[in-house]
Amino acid sequence: MEHLDIPALQKLDAQHHLHPFNDNAALAKKGTRILTRGEGCYVWDAEGNQLLDAFAGLWCVNIGYGRRELGEAASKQMTQLAYYNSFFQCTTEPTIALAAKLAELAPGDINHSFFVNSGSEANDTILRLVRHFWAVQDQPRKNIFIGRHDGYHGTTMAGASLGGMKGMHKQGGLPIPDIHHIDPPFWFADGGDLSEDEYGLVAARRLEDKILELGPERVAAFIGEPIMGAIGVYIPPRTYWPEIERICRKYDVLLVADEVICGFGRTGEWFGSQYFGFQPDIMPVAKGITSGYIPRGAAMFNDRVANVLKAQGGELAHGATYSGHPVCAAVALENIRILQEEKIVERARTEIAPYLAQRWAELGEHRLVGQARIAGLVGALELVPDKRQRGFFPDRGSVGVMCRDFALKRGLILRATWDAMLLSPPLVITREQVDELFDKAWKALDDTAQALGR
Ligand code: PXG
């Protein structure tokens, strides 16, 4: 491997590159870690450290790193036709094939894709097209979206507004108008003496209260991540989503399941809605659709919404240069081919998820862990000051960062949100790698406990 001048690169990075979700002044002093290579579930940094990536990049490298077929698919398409768009009565073969493949995979009658470059753009698209859907049916006032506090739907104006992250709302004058939020289903912090199933119904009925407060004739859609990822893997009780679905149907509110993290096998099912047993009307997808190898997102709509947009929508005043990019479509198709032919989702569900759940529960025994939650191949360890109580450290966030750094020193990438350690490995992780993950995570927890004097 070519030798890199790490300090020189770090200096250039500090001088010229603004990093997302970082205090850039502090980061410039510390210097960034430069990643150079990936294979399977491992990545290597410029110093030569081999790291087990238990976070699949950023919840996205579902088929693992280093699959040459995806590079070959991109190269073939680039050579044949590097670019053409879906404007001007045109499109390309891979874009057609991807739309058809997604219709085959998506649950129920979600059969129609609008292509974009990211999850954020998928949600912007959904906000605009859903408002248009109601407007062309003479209901222009039915334009309010309800999301959840602490939800994550991206960082564009609409994405960040639909999400409920307070830090994001503070920057840039958000949320934009006609977006409301209800409290998220987080039993660990909010469940009190209720059982998880009782609490799931209580949390879902907040949606009904909000719809009645605003007036059903004003509410266009509800949007939620089947499992809330970025905030710390909040896995709702089983009772939550069916009740949300019932409420949406009752008031004719469109149900948007944000599948950007859950989609393409994360829970052991193809989509998070299938894991929880509900049927959305609309879903944004991104990340796992290409396993992160190339940017691609889609806003997916059911027959009802798409048919109205087609029959009554007129010209859709929406779209981007890269909406129908054939190279991104070719890579997505190749990724989905591998997921299907190698039965990666099925294997994740039947072989890996049960074993991972068992080992994750063992980590839950650690004295620092208050709750070990997991669904398929996504989970969290909630670090707590007192294992006997469902509570948080007073200085929320510092223990999580400490544990994350100890894990890195031991060759394991785990992400921390506040004091929850998040898990989302490539779906191709093996039982041996699960054992390695367990050993490194346990040691990182020990290191953290020791540093805290516990
Ligand atoms: N919806 C969900 C549920 C997401 O998790 C997006 C939409 C936006 O996708 P794009 O492709 O625009 O990033 C996401 C993205 C984190 C983190 O810190 C999570 C995401 C992105 C960046 C950081 O966990 N999720």
PDB file of C-alpha atoms and ligand atoms in Angstrom, residues 21 55 58-59 117-121 123 152-156 225 227 229-231 258-262 284 286-287 415 417 422, ligand 1:
ATOM      1  CA  PHE A  21     -21.668  17.103  12.369  1.00  0.00           C
ATOM      2  CA  PHE A  55     -21.426   0.375  12.121  1.00  0.00           C
ATOM      3  CA  LEU A  58     -22.845   5.024   8.428  1.00  0.00           C
ATOM      4  CA  TRP A  59     -25.563   2.365   8.604  1.00  0.00           C
ATOM      5  CA  ASN A 117     -29.195  11.165  -4.572  1.00  0.00           C
ATOM      6  CA  SER A 118     -29.752  10.767  -0.843  1.00  0.00           C
ATOM      7  CA  GLY A 119     -32.200  10.073   1.938  1.00  0.00           C
ATOM      8  CA  SER A 120     -32.549  13.791   2.629  1.00  0.00           C
ATOM      9  CA  GLU A 121     -33.575  14.486  -0.943  1.00  0.00           C
ATOM     10  CA  ASN A 123     -37.737  13.243   2.099  1.00  0.00           C
ATOM     11  CA  TYR A 152     -33.856  11.890  11.878  1.00  0.00           C
ATOM     12  CA  HIS A 153     -34.889  12.401   8.270  1.00  0.00           C
ATOM     13  CA  GLY A 154     -31.822  14.128   6.837  1.00  0.00           C
ATOM     14  CA  THR A 155     -30.283  17.579   6.854  1.00  0.00           C
ATOM     15  CA  THR A 156     -31.781  19.489   3.934  1.00  0.00           C
ATOM     16  CA  GLU A 225     -38.342   5.707  11.074  1.00  0.00           C
ATOM     17  CA  ILE A 227     -36.588   2.069  14.284  1.00  0.00           C
ATOM     18  CA  GLY A 229     -31.559   5.198  14.269  1.00  0.00           C
ATOM     19  CA  ALA A 230     -29.430   8.289  14.723  1.00  0.00           C
ATOM     20  CA  ILE A 231     -30.932   9.282  18.076  1.00  0.00           C
ATOM     21  CA  ASP A 258     -38.531   6.281   6.524  1.00  0.00           C
ATOM     22  CA  GLU A 259     -36.627   3.150   5.485  1.00  0.00           C
ATOM     23  CA  VAL A 260     -33.277   4.877   4.871  1.00  0.00           C
ATOM     24  CA  ILE A 261     -31.617   2.839   7.644  1.00  0.00           C
ATOM     25  CA  CYS A 262     -34.048  -0.069   8.043  1.00  0.00           C
ATOM     26  CA  PRO A 284     -37.882   6.992   1.320  1.00  0.00           C
ATOM     27  CA  ALA A 286     -31.190   5.284   0.357  1.00  0.00           C
ATOM     28  CA  LYS A 287     -28.040   3.897   2.069  1.00  0.00           C
ATOM     29  CA  ARG A 415     -20.880   4.721  17.271  1.00  0.00           C
ATOM     30  CA  THR A 417     -25.169   8.735  20.498  1.00  0.00           C
ATOM     31  CA  LEU A 422     -24.860   1.752  18.546  1.00  0.00           C
TER      32      LEU A 422
HETATM   33  N1  PXG B   1     -33.629   9.206   6.985  1.00  0.00           N
HETATM   34  C1  PXG B   1     -33.022   8.448   7.913  1.00  0.00           C
HETATM   35  C2  PXG B   1     -33.839   7.533   8.771  1.00  0.00           C
HETATM   36  C3  PXG B   1     -31.641   8.512   8.067  1.00  0.00           C
HETATM   37  O1  PXG B   1     -31.035   7.795   9.012  1.00  0.00           O
HETATM   38  C4  PXG B   1     -31.595  10.151   6.283  1.00  0.00           C
HETATM   39  C5  PXG B   1     -32.959  10.029   6.187  1.00  0.00           C
HETATM   40  C6  PXG B   1     -30.893  11.084   5.369  1.00  0.00           C
HETATM   41  O2  PXG B   1     -30.134  10.412   4.428  1.00  0.00           O
HETATM   42  P1  PXG B   1     -28.868  11.128   3.771  1.00  0.00           P
HETATM   43  O3  PXG B   1     -28.501  10.165   2.676  1.00  0.00           O
HETATM   44  O4  PXG B   1     -29.319  12.425   3.245  1.00  0.00           O
HETATM   45  O5  PXG B   1     -27.823  11.284   4.822  1.00  0.00           O
HETATM   46  C7  PXG B   1     -30.908   9.374   7.228  1.00  0.00           C
HETATM   47  C8  PXG B   1     -29.418   9.496   7.328  1.00  0.00           C
HETATM   48  C9  PXG B   1     -25.892   9.462  12.311  1.00  0.00           C
HETATM   49  C10 PXG B   1     -26.238   9.775  10.910  1.00  0.00           C
HETATM   50  O6  PXG B   1     -25.164  10.257  12.899  1.00  0.00           O
HETATM   51  C11 PXG B   1     -27.358   9.232  10.339  1.00  0.00           C
HETATM   52  C12 PXG B   1     -27.680   9.534   9.028  1.00  0.00           C
HETATM   53  C13 PXG B   1     -26.872  10.375   8.286  1.00  0.00           C
HETATM   54  C14 PXG B   1     -25.736  10.932   8.881  1.00  0.00           C
HETATM   55  C15 PXG B   1     -25.416  10.639  10.187  1.00  0.00           C
HETATM   56  O7  PXG B   1     -26.357   8.437  12.838  1.00  0.00           O
HETATM   57  N2  PXG B   1     -28.823   9.019   8.524  1.00  0.00           N
END
